[in-house]
Amino acid sequence: MDATIELAMELIRRPSVTPDDAGCQAHIAELLSAAGFQTESLVFGDVTNLWARHGDAAPLVIFLGHTDVVPPGPLSDWATPPFEPTLQDGVLYGRGAADMKGAVAAFVQALITFVRDHPAHRGSVGLILTSDEEGVARDGTVQVLRTLATRGAAIDYCIVGEPSCNQVLGDTVKHGRRGSLNGDLVIHGIQGHVAYPERADNPIARFAPALQALVSAVWDEGSADFPPTRLQFSNIQAGTGADNVIPGSLHALFNVRFAPTTPAPALRERIEQVLVAHGLRYSLTWRLSGEPFLTGDGPLKGALAASIGAETGRTPEYSTAGGTSDGRFVAPFGTEVLEFGPLNASIHKVNEAVGIDDLARLTRIYRGTLERLLGP
């Protein structure tokens, strides 16, 4: 069996629901150490991270990924057990197959074979893995990068193995991401009996017009590289559970995925202006998950596109759509960051899957990119 498929299956067997790594990184560290890499486990809180490097010269090319996965949900919904990798008709099923243990297996094998065939390669190659990407992303990649920065380790090029493709392998590369701004909002009212509304202040009724104003607002038109900014409410809770009590407060969570045309401070100001204009008494806590970033033309973009073309015959489209990734932590260091991985159709779903031919080709694309950047 192909080494990439074997490794992907071994990783899927480990139930590494975030932030538990379940031994995935230790297994990978053994493989890389045997191939001549220097490896180091960096633990912050309950999060496990792996840093591996071969070489000590510039430029430094790294792969970035995560070993944690989202919970599988009800096991009865799965056709096969989520943590028992299953091969059927050329497809590998299991939690993390596409997001992103398949890609992790592919770039680990690309690193091993590249160093095996080019032990005296130019520059350096490396790997960062975290078990905190699917969670709060507080003690994972961001902490590793801070640690490396104190050591003077400057990363020149970074490929993130997130599942980027839409229809076929090689159709899409993410060359940036929108920013992500989270709001934790409480609307304050006065609790009371529903039969005496004049003695209460219903936060649900008060918030309804502001809610409509926020969800229908046009924040910007986006740009050539970024879709328009969008605000979405993800949770709204109010009430005591009784049908005859006006609640004293309403709690809402929302997220704004924003383009560089409307920066986070401007968004915060506009949103609070809406709340004030509707006469609301509120408390609002902000959390900025990441700023938007965009990688322009450069050596990494050329090398990856050439490798994709050589393996698939396709010229990828470049996109900033979708959620955030840990690439948002790398880009501020001046690193060229691109995201490329398998198809994303099944990620976070039951019966998550990836084509085994795609994983084999993905390994060759990653290896080809290293050849074009650092080979003879």
Coordinates of C-alpha atoms in Angstrom, one line a residue:
M1 CA 0.0 0.0 0.0
D2 CA 1.1 3.6 -0.7
A3 CA 3.0 5.0 2.3
T4 CA 0.8 8.1 2.3
I5 CA -2.4 6.0 2.6
E6 CA -0.9 3.9 5.3
L7 CA 0.0 6.9 7.4
A8 CA -3.4 8.6 6.8
M9 CA -5.1 5.4 8.0
E10 CA -2.8 5.2 11.1
L11 CA -3.7 8.8 12.0
I12 CA -7.4 8.3 11.4
R13 CA -7.3 5.4 13.9
R14 CA -6.3 7.8 16.6
P15 CA -9.4 9.6 18.0
S16 CA -7.8 13.0 18.2
V17 CA -10.8 15.2 18.9
T18 CA -9.6 18.7 19.6
P19 CA -7.5 19.4 21.6
D20 CA -6.4 15.8 22.1
D21 CA -3.6 14.8 19.7
A22 CA -4.0 11.1 20.7
G23 CA -0.4 10.3 19.8
C24 CA -0.5 11.4 16.2
Q25 CA 2.4 13.8 16.5
A26 CA 4.6 11.4 18.4
H27 CA 4.1 8.9 15.6
I28 CA 5.0 11.5 12.9
A29 CA 8.0 12.6 15.0
E30 CA 9.4 9.1 15.0
L31 CA 9.1 8.9 11.2
L32 CA 10.7 12.3 10.7
S33 CA 13.5 11.7 13.2
A34 CA 14.4 8.4 11.4
A35 CA 14.6 10.5 8.2
G36 CA 17.1 12.9 9.7
F37 CA 14.8 15.7 11.0
Q38 CA 15.3 17.5 14.2
T39 CA 11.9 17.2 16.0
E40 CA 10.6 19.0 19.1
S41 CA 7.3 18.7 21.0
L42 CA 6.0 22.0 22.2
V43 CA 3.2 21.8 24.8
F44 CA 1.2 24.8 25.8
G45 CA -1.7 24.1 28.3
D46 CA -3.5 21.0 27.0
V47 CA -2.4 21.5 23.4
T48 CA 0.4 19.5 21.8
N49 CA 2.4 20.9 18.9
L50 CA 5.2 19.5 16.8
W51 CA 8.1 21.4 15.2
A52 CA 10.4 19.6 12.8
R53 CA 13.2 20.9 10.6
H54 CA 15.9 19.6 8.3
G55 CA 18.6 22.0 7.4
D56 CA 19.7 25.3 9.0
A57 CA 20.0 27.7 6.0
A58 CA 17.5 30.0 4.3
P59 CA 15.1 29.9 2.7
L60 CA 12.9 27.9 5.1
V61 CA 9.9 26.1 3.5
I62 CA 7.4 24.6 5.9
F63 CA 4.2 22.7 5.8
L64 CA 1.6 23.7 8.4
G65 CA -1.3 21.4 9.6
H66 CA -3.3 20.0 12.4
T67 CA -3.8 16.6 13.9
D68 CA -7.0 17.5 15.8
V69 CA -10.4 16.8 14.4
V70 CA -14.0 17.9 15.1
P71 CA -16.3 15.5 17.0
P72 CA -17.9 12.8 14.9
G73 CA -21.4 13.4 16.1
P74 CA -23.8 10.4 16.5
L75 CA -21.9 7.2 15.6
S76 CA -25.1 5.7 14.3
D77 CA -25.1 8.3 11.5
W78 CA -21.9 7.0 10.1
A79 CA -21.8 4.2 7.5
T80 CA -18.5 3.0 9.0
P81 CA -17.0 3.8 12.4
P82 CA -15.4 7.3 12.2
F83 CA -12.1 6.2 13.8
E84 CA -11.8 2.9 11.9
P85 CA -10.3 3.9 8.5
T86 CA -12.2 2.2 5.7
L87 CA -11.1 1.8 2.1
Q88 CA -14.0 1.3 -0.4
D89 CA -14.0 1.8 -4.1
G90 CA -10.9 3.9 -4.1
V91 CA -12.1 6.2 -1.3
L92 CA -10.7 6.4 2.3
Y93 CA -13.4 7.1 4.9
G94 CA -12.9 8.3 8.5
R95 CA -13.0 11.4 10.6
G96 CA -10.1 13.6 9.5
A97 CA -9.6 11.9 6.1
A98 CA -10.0 15.3 4.3
D99 CA -9.6 17.7 7.2
M100 CA -6.8 17.2 7.4
K101 CA -5.0 13.9 8.3
G102 CA -4.9 13.0 4.6
A103 CA -2.9 16.1 3.7
V104 CA -0.7 15.7 6.8
A105 CA 0.2 12.2 5.7
A106 CA 0.9 13.6 2.2
F107 CA 3.3 16.3 3.2
V108 CA 5.0 14.1 5.8
Q109 CA 5.8 11.6 3.0
A110 CA 6.8 14.4 0.7
L111 CA 9.3 15.7 3.3
I112 CA 10.7 12.3 4.0
T113 CA 11.3 11.4 0.3
F114 CA 12.6 14.8 -0.6
V115 CA 15.2 14.7 2.2
R116 CA 16.0 11.1 1.3
D117 CA 16.7 12.0 -2.3
H118 CA 18.3 15.4 -1.6
P119 CA 20.1 15.1 1.8
A120 CA 22.2 18.2 1.0
H121 CA 19.3 20.3 -0.4
R122 CA 19.4 24.0 -0.4
G123 CA 17.8 25.9 2.4
S124 CA 15.6 24.1 5.0
V125 CA 12.4 22.2 5.1
G126 CA 10.1 22.0 8.2
L127 CA 6.8 21.1 9.6
I128 CA 4.4 22.6 12.2
L129 CA 1.6 20.5 13.5
T130 CA -0.9 21.5 16.2
S131 CA -3.8 19.9 18.1
D132 CA -5.6 23.2 18.5
E133 CA -6.8 24.2 15.0
E134 CA -10.3 23.0 15.4
G135 CA -10.7 24.5 18.8
V136 CA -10.0 28.0 20.2
A137 CA -6.6 28.2 18.4
R138 CA -5.0 29.9 21.4
D139 CA -2.2 27.5 22.4
G140 CA -1.4 26.0 19.0
T141 CA 0.3 27.5 15.9
V142 CA 0.3 31.0 17.2
Q143 CA 2.3 29.9 20.3
V144 CA 4.7 27.9 18.2
L145 CA 5.4 30.8 15.9
R146 CA 6.1 33.1 18.9
T147 CA 8.6 30.5 20.2
L148 CA 10.3 30.2 16.8
A149 CA 10.5 34.0 16.4
T150 CA 12.4 34.3 19.7
R151 CA 14.9 31.8 18.2
G152 CA 15.3 33.8 15.0
A153 CA 13.7 31.1 12.8
A154 CA 12.3 33.1 9.9
I155 CA 9.8 31.2 7.7
D156 CA 10.0 32.2 4.0
Y157 CA 7.3 29.9 2.5
C158 CA 4.4 28.1 4.0
I159 CA 1.9 25.6 2.6
V160 CA -1.1 24.9 4.7
G161 CA -2.7 21.5 4.0
E162 CA -6.3 22.6 4.4
P163 CA -8.8 21.0 2.0
S164 CA -9.0 23.8 -0.6
C165 CA -10.3 22.1 -3.7
N166 CA -14.0 22.3 -4.7
Q167 CA -14.7 19.8 -7.6
V168 CA -11.4 18.1 -8.5
L169 CA -7.9 18.1 -7.1
G170 CA -6.0 21.1 -8.3
D171 CA -8.9 23.4 -9.1
T172 CA -8.4 25.8 -6.2
V173 CA -5.6 27.3 -4.1
K174 CA -6.4 29.7 -1.2
H175 CA -4.0 32.7 -1.4
G176 CA -5.5 34.5 1.5
R177 CA -8.4 34.6 3.9
R178 CA -10.9 37.1 5.2
G179 CA -10.6 38.4 8.7
S180 CA -12.8 37.0 11.5
L181 CA -14.4 39.2 14.2
N182 CA -16.6 37.6 16.9
G183 CA -19.1 39.4 19.1
D184 CA -20.6 38.3 22.4
L185 CA -23.6 40.5 22.9
V186 CA -26.0 40.8 25.9
I187 CA -29.2 42.9 25.6
H188 CA -30.4 44.0 29.0
G189 CA -34.1 44.2 29.8
I190 CA -36.3 43.9 32.9
Q191 CA -37.9 40.6 33.8
G192 CA -41.6 40.5 34.4
H193 CA -44.9 38.8 34.0
V194 CA -46.2 38.6 30.4
A195 CA -49.6 39.8 31.6
Y196 CA -48.0 43.1 32.8
P197 CA -45.6 44.1 30.0
E198 CA -45.7 47.7 31.1
R199 CA -43.8 46.6 34.2
A200 CA -41.1 44.9 32.3
D201 CA -38.7 45.6 29.4
N202 CA -38.6 42.8 26.9
P203 CA -35.1 42.5 25.4
I204 CA -36.4 40.2 22.6
A205 CA -38.8 42.8 21.3
R206 CA -36.2 45.6 21.7
F207 CA -33.5 43.7 19.9
A208 CA -35.6 42.6 16.9
P209 CA -35.3 45.8 14.9
A210 CA -31.6 46.1 15.6
L211 CA -31.2 42.4 14.6
Q212 CA -32.9 43.1 11.2
A213 CA -30.7 46.2 10.7
L214 CA -27.5 44.3 11.4
V215 CA -28.2 41.3 9.2
S216 CA -29.4 43.4 6.3
A217 CA -26.6 45.9 6.4
V218 CA -24.2 46.3 3.4
W219 CA -20.8 46.6 5.0
D220 CA -18.7 46.8 1.8
E221 CA -18.6 45.5 -1.8
G222 CA -15.5 43.4 -1.3
S223 CA -12.7 43.7 -3.8
A224 CA -11.1 41.8 -6.7
D225 CA -9.6 39.3 -4.2
F226 CA -12.1 39.3 -1.4
P227 CA -15.9 38.7 -1.3
P228 CA -18.0 41.3 0.6
T229 CA -18.0 41.5 4.3
R230 CA -20.7 39.4 5.9
L231 CA -22.2 39.3 9.4
Q232 CA -24.0 36.2 10.7
F233 CA -25.6 35.5 14.1
S234 CA -24.9 32.0 15.3
N235 CA -26.7 31.9 18.6
I236 CA -29.5 33.8 20.2
Q237 CA -30.8 32.8 23.7
A238 CA -33.4 34.3 26.0
G239 CA -36.1 33.3 28.4
T240 CA -36.4 31.2 31.6
G241 CA -38.2 28.3 29.9
A242 CA -41.6 29.4 31.2
D243 CA -44.2 30.8 28.8
N244 CA -45.4 33.5 31.2
V245 CA -42.1 35.3 32.0
I246 CA -40.6 38.1 30.1
P247 CA -36.9 37.5 30.2
G248 CA -34.5 40.0 31.8
S249 CA -31.8 39.6 29.1
L250 CA -31.0 38.2 25.7
H251 CA -27.6 36.7 24.8
A252 CA -26.4 36.6 21.2
L253 CA -23.2 35.4 19.4
F254 CA -22.3 36.7 16.0
N255 CA -19.4 36.6 13.6
V256 CA -18.2 39.0 10.9
R257 CA -16.0 37.7 8.1
F258 CA -14.5 40.8 6.7
A259 CA -12.5 42.1 3.8
P260 CA -9.6 44.5 4.1
T261 CA -11.8 47.2 2.7
T262 CA -13.6 47.4 6.1
P263 CA -11.1 46.8 9.0
A264 CA -12.1 45.5 12.4
P265 CA -12.1 48.8 14.2
A266 CA -14.5 50.3 11.6
L267 CA -16.8 47.3 11.9
R268 CA -16.9 47.5 15.7
E269 CA -17.8 51.2 15.5
R270 CA -20.6 50.7 13.0
I271 CA -22.1 47.7 14.8
E272 CA -22.2 49.6 18.1
Q273 CA -23.7 52.6 16.4
V274 CA -26.6 50.4 15.3
L275 CA -27.2 49.2 18.9
V276 CA -27.1 52.7 20.2
A277 CA -29.4 54.1 17.5
H278 CA -32.0 51.5 18.6
G279 CA -31.8 52.6 22.2
L280 CA -30.5 49.3 23.5
R281 CA -28.9 48.8 26.9
Y282 CA -26.2 46.3 26.1
S283 CA -22.8 44.7 26.9
L284 CA -20.6 43.6 24.1
T285 CA -17.3 41.7 24.2
W286 CA -15.2 41.5 21.0
R287 CA -12.7 38.8 20.0
L288 CA -10.6 39.2 16.8
S289 CA -9.8 35.7 15.5
G290 CA -7.6 36.9 12.7
E291 CA -6.9 39.7 10.3
P292 CA -7.4 39.3 6.6
F293 CA -4.3 38.4 4.6
L294 CA -3.4 38.0 0.9
T295 CA -0.3 36.4 -0.7
G296 CA 0.8 37.9 -4.0
D297 CA 2.9 36.5 -6.8
G298 CA 6.1 35.0 -5.6
P299 CA 8.3 31.9 -5.8
L300 CA 5.9 29.7 -3.7
K301 CA 3.0 30.6 -5.9
G302 CA 4.9 29.7 -9.1
A303 CA 6.3 26.5 -7.7
L304 CA 3.0 25.2 -6.4
A305 CA 1.1 26.1 -9.6
A306 CA 3.8 24.4 -11.7
S307 CA 3.6 21.3 -9.5
I308 CA -0.2 21.2 -9.7
G309 CA -0.1 21.6 -13.5
A310 CA 2.5 18.9 -13.9
E311 CA 0.5 16.4 -11.9
T312 CA -3.1 17.3 -12.8
G313 CA -2.9 19.4 -16.0
R314 CA -4.9 22.1 -14.3
T315 CA -4.3 25.7 -13.7
P316 CA -5.7 26.5 -10.2
E317 CA -8.0 29.3 -9.4
Y318 CA -7.1 31.5 -6.4
S319 CA -9.6 32.2 -3.7
T320 CA -10.0 33.8 -0.3
A321 CA -13.4 32.3 0.4
G322 CA -14.2 30.0 3.2
G323 CA -13.4 30.0 6.9
T324 CA -10.2 30.9 8.7
S325 CA -7.1 28.8 8.9
D326 CA -3.9 28.9 10.8
G327 CA -2.3 30.6 7.9
R328 CA -3.6 33.8 9.5
F329 CA -1.0 33.4 12.2
V330 CA 1.9 32.9 9.7
A331 CA 1.2 35.7 7.2
P332 CA 1.9 38.6 9.6
F333 CA 5.6 37.5 9.7
G334 CA 6.0 38.4 6.1
T335 CA 5.8 34.7 5.0
E336 CA 4.4 33.7 1.6
V337 CA 1.4 31.6 2.6
L338 CA -0.8 29.4 0.4
E339 CA -3.3 26.7 1.2
F340 CA -3.6 23.6 -0.9
G341 CA -5.2 20.3 0.0
P342 CA -7.8 17.8 -1.1
L343 CA -11.5 18.2 -1.8
N344 CA -13.5 19.9 0.9
A345 CA -17.0 18.5 0.1
S346 CA -17.1 16.1 3.1
I347 CA -15.2 18.1 5.8
H348 CA -16.9 18.2 9.2
K349 CA -19.7 15.9 7.9
V350 CA -20.5 12.2 8.6
N351 CA -18.8 9.8 6.3
E352 CA -15.9 12.2 5.7
A353 CA -13.8 10.9 2.9
V354 CA -10.9 11.5 0.5
G355 CA -9.9 9.7 -2.7
I356 CA -6.8 7.6 -2.3
D357 CA -5.6 8.6 -5.8
D358 CA -5.9 12.2 -4.8
L359 CA -3.7 11.6 -1.7
A360 CA -1.0 10.0 -3.9
R361 CA -1.2 12.9 -6.3
L362 CA -1.2 15.4 -3.5
T363 CA 2.0 13.9 -2.1
R364 CA 3.7 14.3 -5.5
I365 CA 2.5 17.9 -5.8
Y366 CA 3.9 18.7 -2.4
R367 CA 7.2 17.0 -3.3
G368 CA 7.3 18.8 -6.6
T369 CA 6.9 22.1 -4.9
L370 CA 9.9 21.4 -2.7
E371 CA 11.9 20.3 -5.7
R372 CA 11.1 23.6 -7.5
L373 CA 11.9 25.7 -4.5
L374 CA 15.0 23.9 -3.1
G375 CA 16.0 21.2 -5.4
P376 CA 19.2 21.1 -7.5

